Amino acid sequence: MKKRIEWIDCVRAVGMVLIIIGHTYAVGFWQNLVYAINVPIFFVLSGYLTHRKTIRQTALGGVRTLLVPYGVTALLIFFLSLVSLHRHVPGMITTANWNHFLIAALYGIGTPSSQTIFHGTVIPAIGAIWFLLAMYFGNIIYQLLLNATHALSRGKETAVLVGASLILAVGAFMVSAVIQLPWSLGPALLSISFYTAGHIIREYRMMDLNMRNGILALAGLLLCCWSAVRGQFWFNTGYATDPLLKMLGAMAGSYFLMYLFKGIETWISMRGLAKLGRLALITLAFHLVCLSVFTDTVILENHLAAWGVTSNGVGIILDVYRILLCELATIILAKFKLVRKVFAIR
């Protein structure tokens, strides 16, 4: 079995915390900064780790590692929604329609939209696990590109990958402005830019700890912050106030986070955080179930507001509460072999 790379698992854990914060409380510049990194980092890491495989290997492997966790999470939410429909349970969201989450799971987009292939019909969102579908199809598209460039030199391969990424990104932004494709295919096309960024980081040894790369990483942080100042980037819907700047900012911020934890790894052990990174899919599934089914944060928010806590104070407390809840649930659920088998990142 291949030895796991500790800093990569740590970055996954931090990315998952940023996803939780993005769904709980973040406003203004901080919201833009969180959304610039929280999901793109997973695709950049995938590009960094991915090597050439056959399309069949990629598709079949993705069924086990991406589609099965997606399907199990969606079925769990669907089952719990049926419970709330037929029985009042304190703390659970009452579902109006039994087929709400079924439709959401089958169409597979991250934000509700009426701009779909079913013109005028509002398709509900499946939530945070949309990116598992995007990654499944993104993996396949990226492997097609890798296989097509296998005979090229490193420089020519990079040029082809960057060119294809630009074409696919422009197409994704244009299509997403008109229609949200099923199965998060729009974000899948957009994701190729992030895979390519990860590929470049590996091929050009940008993770080596030296002065040049340290300066590049700091420049990446500044670029990411500047992109956050300039506006929003919604990966799941293919919207950005400044598409080129936001895409570059997401890549640059992801690179900074990767380089930061590679450096930290040389100073201290991060085994605990790395373990949470290996179990990040469990965290994602539990987080989505909480968002979709339970009203715990609403109840806590109302109590805090009644006690006179400021809105920012409430938001920060909710962030801490949701992070601790999800990570504690992850540690407990990971003790069950079946859960680890379905959700552990391989």
CSV table of C-alpha atoms in Angstrom, one decimal:
chain,number,residue,atom,x,y,z
A,1,MET,CA,0.0,0.0,0.0
A,2,LYS,CA,1.3,3.5,-0.9
A,3,LYS,CA,2.4,5.6,2.0
A,4,ARG,CA,0.1,8.6,2.6
A,5,ILE,CA,1.5,12.1,2.3
A,6,GLU,CA,0.7,13.8,5.6
A,7,TRP,CA,0.6,17.4,4.4
A,8,ILE,CA,-1.9,16.5,1.6
A,9,ASP,CA,-4.3,15.0,4.1
A,10,CYS,CA,-3.9,18.0,6.3
A,11,VAL,CA,-4.8,20.3,3.4
A,12,ARG,CA,-7.9,18.1,2.7
A,13,ALA,CA,-8.9,18.6,6.4
A,14,VAL,CA,-8.5,22.3,6.2
A,15,GLY,CA,-10.4,22.4,2.9
A,16,MET,CA,-13.3,20.6,4.5
A,17,VAL,CA,-13.3,23.1,7.5
A,18,LEU,CA,-13.5,25.9,4.9
A,19,ILE,CA,-16.5,24.2,3.2
A,20,ILE,CA,-18.3,24.0,6.6
A,21,ILE,CA,-17.5,27.7,7.3
A,22,GLY,CA,-18.7,28.7,3.8
A,23,HIS,CA,-22.1,27.0,4.5
A,24,THR,CA,-22.4,28.3,8.1
A,25,TYR,CA,-21.2,31.9,8.4
A,26,ALA,CA,-18.8,34.0,6.4
A,27,VAL,CA,-19.5,37.4,5.0
A,28,GLY,CA,-17.9,39.9,2.6
A,29,PHE,CA,-14.2,39.5,1.9
A,30,TRP,CA,-14.0,36.4,4.2
A,31,GLN,CA,-16.8,34.7,2.3
A,32,ASN,CA,-15.1,35.4,-1.0
A,33,LEU,CA,-11.8,34.2,0.3
A,34,VAL,CA,-13.3,30.9,1.7
A,35,TYR,CA,-15.2,30.2,-1.5
A,36,ALA,CA,-12.0,30.9,-3.6
A,37,ILE,CA,-10.3,27.9,-1.9
A,38,ASN,CA,-12.6,25.5,-0.2
A,39,VAL,CA,-13.6,23.4,-3.2
A,40,PRO,CA,-11.0,24.2,-5.8
A,41,ILE,CA,-8.3,22.9,-3.4
A,42,PHE,CA,-9.6,19.4,-3.7
A,43,PHE,CA,-9.3,19.5,-7.5
A,44,VAL,CA,-5.8,21.1,-7.4
A,45,LEU,CA,-4.7,18.3,-5.1
A,46,SER,CA,-6.2,15.7,-7.5
A,47,GLY,CA,-4.3,17.2,-10.3
A,48,TYR,CA,-1.1,17.1,-8.2
A,49,LEU,CA,-1.6,13.4,-7.4
A,50,THR,CA,-3.1,12.1,-10.7
A,51,HIS,CA,-1.0,10.1,-13.1
A,52,ARG,CA,-2.0,8.5,-16.4
A,53,LYS,CA,-4.5,5.7,-16.3
A,54,THR,CA,-6.9,4.2,-18.7
A,55,ILE,CA,-10.3,5.8,-19.0
A,56,ARG,CA,-11.9,2.5,-17.9
A,57,GLN,CA,-9.7,2.4,-14.7
A,58,THR,CA,-10.6,6.1,-14.0
A,59,ALA,CA,-14.4,5.5,-14.5
A,60,LEU,CA,-14.6,2.3,-12.5
A,61,GLY,CA,-12.4,3.7,-9.7
A,62,GLY,CA,-14.5,6.8,-9.6
A,63,VAL,CA,-17.6,4.7,-9.1
A,64,ARG,CA,-16.2,3.3,-5.9
A,65,THR,CA,-14.5,6.4,-4.5
A,66,LEU,CA,-16.9,9.2,-5.7
A,67,LEU,CA,-20.3,7.9,-6.9
A,68,VAL,CA,-20.9,5.4,-4.1
A,69,PRO,CA,-20.3,8.1,-1.3
A,70,TYR,CA,-22.6,10.4,-3.3
A,71,GLY,CA,-25.3,7.8,-3.7
A,72,VAL,CA,-25.2,6.7,0.0
A,73,THR,CA,-25.3,10.3,1.3
A,74,ALA,CA,-28.2,11.2,-1.0
A,75,LEU,CA,-30.1,8.0,0.0
A,76,LEU,CA,-29.6,8.8,3.7
A,77,ILE,CA,-31.0,12.3,3.2
A,78,PHE,CA,-33.9,11.0,1.2
A,79,PHE,CA,-34.7,8.4,4.0
A,80,LEU,CA,-34.5,11.1,6.7
A,81,SER,CA,-36.7,13.4,4.6
A,82,LEU,CA,-39.4,10.6,4.5
A,83,VAL,CA,-39.2,10.4,8.2
A,84,SER,CA,-39.8,14.1,8.7
A,85,LEU,CA,-42.6,14.0,6.1
A,86,HIS,CA,-44.6,11.4,8.0
A,87,ARG,CA,-43.6,12.1,11.6
A,88,HIS,CA,-42.9,15.3,13.5
A,89,VAL,CA,-39.5,15.1,15.0
A,90,PRO,CA,-38.2,18.0,17.1
A,91,GLY,CA,-35.1,19.5,15.5
A,92,MET,CA,-35.8,18.1,12.0
A,93,ILE,CA,-36.7,20.1,9.0
A,94,THR,CA,-40.2,19.2,7.8
A,95,THR,CA,-40.1,18.2,4.1
A,96,ALA,CA,-43.0,19.3,2.0
A,97,ASN,CA,-42.5,16.9,-0.8
A,98,TRP,CA,-41.1,13.3,-0.6
A,99,ASN,CA,-39.5,13.6,-4.0
A,100,HIS,CA,-37.6,16.8,-3.3
A,101,PHE,CA,-34.2,15.1,-2.5
A,102,LEU,CA,-34.7,12.4,-5.0
A,103,ILE,CA,-35.0,14.9,-7.8
A,104,ALA,CA,-32.0,16.8,-6.3
A,105,ALA,CA,-29.9,13.7,-6.2
A,106,LEU,CA,-30.7,12.6,-9.8
A,107,TYR,CA,-30.0,16.1,-11.3
A,108,GLY,CA,-27.0,16.7,-9.0
A,109,ILE,CA,-26.4,20.5,-8.9
A,110,GLY,CA,-25.2,22.5,-5.9
A,111,THR,CA,-27.7,25.4,-6.1
A,112,PRO,CA,-31.4,25.4,-6.9
A,113,SER,CA,-32.1,26.6,-10.4
A,114,SER,CA,-34.8,27.0,-13.0
A,115,GLN,CA,-32.2,27.3,-15.7
A,116,THR,CA,-31.9,23.6,-16.4
A,117,ILE,CA,-32.7,21.2,-19.2
A,118,PHE,CA,-36.2,21.2,-17.9
A,119,HIS,CA,-36.9,24.8,-18.8
A,120,GLY,CA,-38.8,26.7,-16.1
A,121,THR,CA,-38.9,23.9,-13.6
A,122,VAL,CA,-37.0,24.6,-10.4
A,123,ILE,CA,-34.6,21.8,-9.7
A,124,PRO,CA,-33.6,21.6,-6.0
A,125,ALA,CA,-30.0,21.5,-4.9
A,126,ILE,CA,-28.3,18.3,-3.7
A,127,GLY,CA,-25.9,20.5,-1.6
A,128,ALA,CA,-22.2,20.2,-0.9
A,129,ILE,CA,-21.8,16.7,-2.5
A,130,TRP,CA,-22.3,18.2,-6.0
A,131,PHE,CA,-18.5,18.3,-6.2
A,132,LEU,CA,-18.2,14.5,-6.1
A,133,LEU,CA,-20.1,14.3,-9.4
A,134,ALA,CA,-18.0,17.1,-10.8
A,135,MET,CA,-14.9,15.3,-9.7
A,136,TYR,CA,-16.0,12.0,-11.2
A,137,PHE,CA,-16.5,13.6,-14.7
A,138,GLY,CA,-13.6,15.9,-14.2
A,139,ASN,CA,-11.3,12.9,-13.6
A,140,ILE,CA,-12.4,11.3,-16.9
A,141,ILE,CA,-12.0,14.5,-18.9
A,142,TYR,CA,-8.6,15.2,-17.4
A,143,GLN,CA,-7.5,11.6,-18.1
A,144,LEU,CA,-8.5,12.0,-21.7
A,145,LEU,CA,-6.3,15.0,-22.0
A,146,LEU,CA,-3.4,13.3,-20.2
A,147,ASN,CA,-3.6,10.3,-22.5
A,148,ALA,CA,-3.8,12.5,-25.6
A,149,THR,CA,-0.5,14.3,-24.5
A,150,HIS,CA,1.5,11.3,-23.4
A,151,ALA,CA,4.0,11.5,-26.2
A,152,LEU,CA,4.7,15.2,-25.9
A,153,SER,CA,7.6,16.9,-24.0
A,154,ARG,CA,6.8,18.5,-20.7
A,155,GLY,CA,6.7,22.0,-22.1
A,156,LYS,CA,4.4,21.0,-25.0
A,157,GLU,CA,2.2,18.9,-22.7
A,158,THR,CA,1.8,21.8,-20.4
A,159,ALA,CA,0.9,24.2,-23.2
A,160,VAL,CA,-1.8,21.7,-24.5
A,161,LEU,CA,-3.2,21.3,-21.0
A,162,VAL,CA,-3.3,25.0,-20.3
A,163,GLY,CA,-4.9,25.7,-23.7
A,164,ALA,CA,-7.5,23.0,-23.3
A,165,SER,CA,-8.3,24.2,-19.8
A,166,LEU,CA,-8.8,27.8,-21.1
A,167,ILE,CA,-11.2,26.6,-23.8
A,168,LEU,CA,-13.2,24.4,-21.4
A,169,ALA,CA,-13.3,27.1,-18.7
A,170,VAL,CA,-14.6,29.7,-21.2
A,171,GLY,CA,-17.2,27.2,-22.5
A,172,ALA,CA,-18.2,26.3,-18.9
A,173,PHE,CA,-18.8,30.0,-18.0
A,174,MET,CA,-20.7,30.6,-21.2
A,175,VAL,CA,-22.9,27.5,-20.8
A,176,SER,CA,-23.5,28.1,-17.1
A,177,ALA,CA,-24.8,31.6,-17.8
A,178,VAL,CA,-27.6,30.0,-19.8
A,179,ILE,CA,-28.2,26.6,-18.3
A,180,GLN,CA,-27.1,24.5,-15.3
A,181,LEU,CA,-26.2,21.1,-16.8
A,182,PRO,CA,-27.1,17.9,-14.9
A,183,TRP,CA,-24.6,16.0,-12.8
A,184,SER,CA,-22.6,19.2,-12.2
A,185,LEU,CA,-21.1,18.9,-15.7
A,186,GLY,CA,-20.5,22.6,-15.9
A,187,PRO,CA,-18.2,22.7,-12.9
A,188,ALA,CA,-16.6,19.5,-14.2
A,189,LEU,CA,-15.5,21.4,-17.3
A,190,LEU,CA,-14.3,24.3,-15.1
A,191,SER,CA,-12.4,21.9,-12.9
A,192,ILE,CA,-9.9,21.0,-15.6
A,193,SER,CA,-8.1,24.3,-14.9
A,194,PHE,CA,-7.6,23.2,-11.3
A,195,TYR,CA,-6.4,19.8,-12.3
A,196,THR,CA,-3.9,21.4,-14.7
A,197,ALA,CA,-2.7,23.8,-11.9
A,198,GLY,CA,-2.0,20.8,-9.7
A,199,HIS,CA,-0.2,19.1,-12.6
A,200,ILE,CA,2.0,22.1,-13.1
A,201,ILE,CA,2.8,22.4,-9.4
A,202,ARG,CA,4.1,18.8,-9.5
A,203,GLU,CA,5.9,18.8,-12.8
A,204,TYR,CA,7.7,22.1,-12.2
A,205,ARG,CA,8.7,21.1,-8.6
A,206,MET,CA,6.8,24.0,-7.1
A,207,MET,CA,6.4,22.1,-3.8
A,208,ASP,CA,10.2,22.0,-3.1
A,209,LEU,CA,10.9,24.1,0.0
A,210,ASN,CA,13.2,26.8,-1.3
A,211,MET,CA,13.3,30.6,-1.6
A,212,ARG,CA,11.8,30.8,-5.1
A,213,ASN,CA,8.8,28.7,-4.3
A,214,GLY,CA,8.3,30.4,-0.9
A,215,ILE,CA,8.1,33.8,-2.7
A,216,LEU,CA,5.7,32.2,-5.3
A,217,ALA,CA,3.5,30.9,-2.5
A,218,LEU,CA,3.3,34.3,-0.8
A,219,ALA,CA,2.5,35.9,-4.1
A,220,GLY,CA,-0.2,33.3,-4.4
A,221,LEU,CA,-1.7,34.3,-1.1
A,222,LEU,CA,-1.7,38.0,-2.2
A,223,LEU,CA,-3.3,37.1,-5.5
A,224,CYS,CA,-6.0,35.1,-3.8
A,225,CYS,CA,-6.7,37.9,-1.3
A,226,TRP,CA,-6.9,40.4,-4.2
A,227,SER,CA,-9.4,38.2,-6.1
A,228,ALA,CA,-11.5,38.0,-2.9
A,229,VAL,CA,-11.5,41.8,-2.7
A,230,ARG,CA,-12.6,42.0,-6.3
A,231,GLY,CA,-15.8,39.9,-5.9
A,232,GLN,CA,-17.3,36.5,-5.8
A,233,PHE,CA,-16.6,33.1,-7.4
A,234,TRP,CA,-19.3,30.4,-7.3
A,235,PHE,CA,-17.6,27.2,-8.6
A,236,ASN,CA,-20.8,25.1,-8.5
A,237,THR,CA,-22.8,27.5,-10.7
A,238,GLY,CA,-20.0,28.7,-12.9
A,239,TYR,CA,-20.3,32.3,-11.9
A,240,ALA,CA,-17.5,34.8,-11.2
A,241,THR,CA,-17.5,38.6,-11.2
A,242,ASP,CA,-14.1,38.5,-12.9
A,243,PRO,CA,-13.6,34.9,-14.2
A,244,LEU,CA,-9.9,35.1,-15.1
A,245,LEU,CA,-8.9,36.8,-11.8
A,246,LYS,CA,-11.1,34.5,-9.7
A,247,MET,CA,-9.8,31.3,-11.4
A,248,LEU,CA,-6.2,32.4,-10.9
A,249,GLY,CA,-6.9,33.5,-7.4
A,250,ALA,CA,-8.4,30.1,-6.6
A,251,MET,CA,-5.3,28.3,-8.0
A,252,ALA,CA,-2.9,30.7,-6.2
A,253,GLY,CA,-4.7,30.3,-2.9
A,254,SER,CA,-4.7,26.5,-3.2
A,255,TYR,CA,-1.0,26.6,-4.0
A,256,PHE,CA,-0.3,28.7,-0.9
A,257,LEU,CA,-2.2,26.4,1.3
A,258,MET,CA,-0.4,23.3,-0.1
A,259,TYR,CA,3.0,25.0,0.3
A,260,LEU,CA,2.2,26.2,3.8
A,261,PHE,CA,1.4,22.7,5.1
A,262,LYS,CA,4.3,21.2,3.3
A,263,GLY,CA,6.5,23.6,5.3
A,264,ILE,CA,4.7,23.0,8.6
A,265,GLU,CA,5.1,19.3,8.2
A,266,THR,CA,8.9,19.7,8.5
A,267,TRP,CA,8.5,21.3,11.9
A,268,ILE,CA,5.8,19.4,13.7
A,269,SER,CA,3.7,16.3,13.4
A,270,MET,CA,0.2,16.8,12.1
A,271,ARG,CA,-1.0,13.2,12.4
A,272,GLY,CA,-4.3,14.1,14.1
A,273,LEU,CA,-5.2,16.7,11.4
A,274,ALA,CA,-4.1,14.3,8.7
A,275,LYS,CA,-6.4,11.6,10.0
A,276,LEU,CA,-9.3,14.0,9.7
A,277,GLY,CA,-8.2,14.7,6.1
A,278,ARG,CA,-8.3,11.0,5.3
A,279,LEU,CA,-11.9,10.9,6.7
A,280,ALA,CA,-13.0,14.2,5.0
A,281,LEU,CA,-15.7,12.5,3.0
A,282,ILE,CA,-17.4,11.3,6.2
A,283,THR,CA,-17.2,14.9,7.4
A,284,LEU,CA,-18.8,16.1,4.2
A,285,ALA,CA,-21.6,13.6,4.3
A,286,PHE,CA,-22.4,14.4,8.0
A,287,HIS,CA,-22.3,18.1,7.3
A,288,LEU,CA,-24.7,17.8,4.4
A,289,VAL,CA,-27.1,15.7,6.4
A,290,CYS,CA,-27.1,18.3,9.1
A,291,LEU,CA,-27.7,21.1,6.6
A,292,SER,CA,-30.5,19.3,4.8
A,293,VAL,CA,-32.4,17.6,7.6
A,294,PHE,CA,-31.7,19.2,11.0
A,295,THR,CA,-32.4,22.7,12.5
A,296,ASP,CA,-29.7,22.7,15.2
A,297,THR,CA,-28.0,25.8,14.0
A,298,VAL,CA,-31.2,27.7,13.7
A,299,ILE,CA,-32.2,26.8,17.3
A,300,LEU,CA,-28.7,27.8,18.6
A,301,GLU,CA,-28.8,31.0,16.5
A,302,ASN,CA,-32.2,32.0,18.0
A,303,HIS,CA,-30.9,31.3,21.6
A,304,LEU,CA,-27.7,33.3,21.0
A,305,ALA,CA,-29.7,36.3,19.5
A,306,ALA,CA,-32.1,36.2,22.5
A,307,TRP,CA,-29.1,36.4,24.8
A,308,GLY,CA,-27.9,39.6,23.1
A,309,VAL,CA,-25.0,38.2,21.2
A,310,THR,CA,-24.0,40.3,18.2
A,311,SER,CA,-24.6,39.0,14.7
A,312,ASN,CA,-20.9,38.5,14.0
A,313,GLY,CA,-20.5,36.8,17.4
A,314,VAL,CA,-23.4,34.5,16.6
A,315,GLY,CA,-21.8,33.6,13.2
A,316,ILE,CA,-18.4,32.8,14.7
A,317,ILE,CA,-20.0,30.7,17.5
A,318,LEU,CA,-22.0,28.8,14.8
A,319,ASP,CA,-18.9,28.2,12.8
A,320,VAL,CA,-17.0,26.8,15.8
A,321,TYR,CA,-20.0,24.7,16.8
A,322,ARG,CA,-20.6,23.2,13.4
A,323,ILE,CA,-16.8,22.5,12.9
A,324,LEU,CA,-16.5,20.7,16.3
A,325,LEU,CA,-19.8,18.8,15.7
A,326,CYS,CA,-18.8,17.5,12.3
A,327,GLU,CA,-15.3,16.6,13.3
A,328,LEU,CA,-16.4,14.8,16.4
A,329,ALA,CA,-19.1,12.9,14.4
A,330,THR,CA,-16.4,12.0,11.9
A,331,ILE,CA,-14.2,10.5,14.6
A,332,ILE,CA,-17.1,8.5,16.0
A,333,LEU,CA,-18.5,7.3,12.7
A,334,ALA,CA,-15.0,6.3,11.5
A,335,LYS,CA,-15.0,3.6,14.1
A,336,PHE,CA,-17.5,1.7,12.0
A,337,LYS,CA,-15.8,-0.4,9.3
A,338,LEU,CA,-18.6,0.0,6.8
A,339,VAL,CA,-18.5,3.8,7.1
A,340,ARG,CA,-14.8,3.8,6.5
A,341,LYS,CA,-15.1,1.4,3.6
A,342,VAL,CA,-17.7,3.7,1.9
A,343,PHE,CA,-16.3,7.1,2.7
A,344,ALA,CA,-12.5,6.9,3.5
A,345,ILE,CA,-10.4,8.8,0.9
A,346,ARG,CA,-8.0,6.3,-0.7
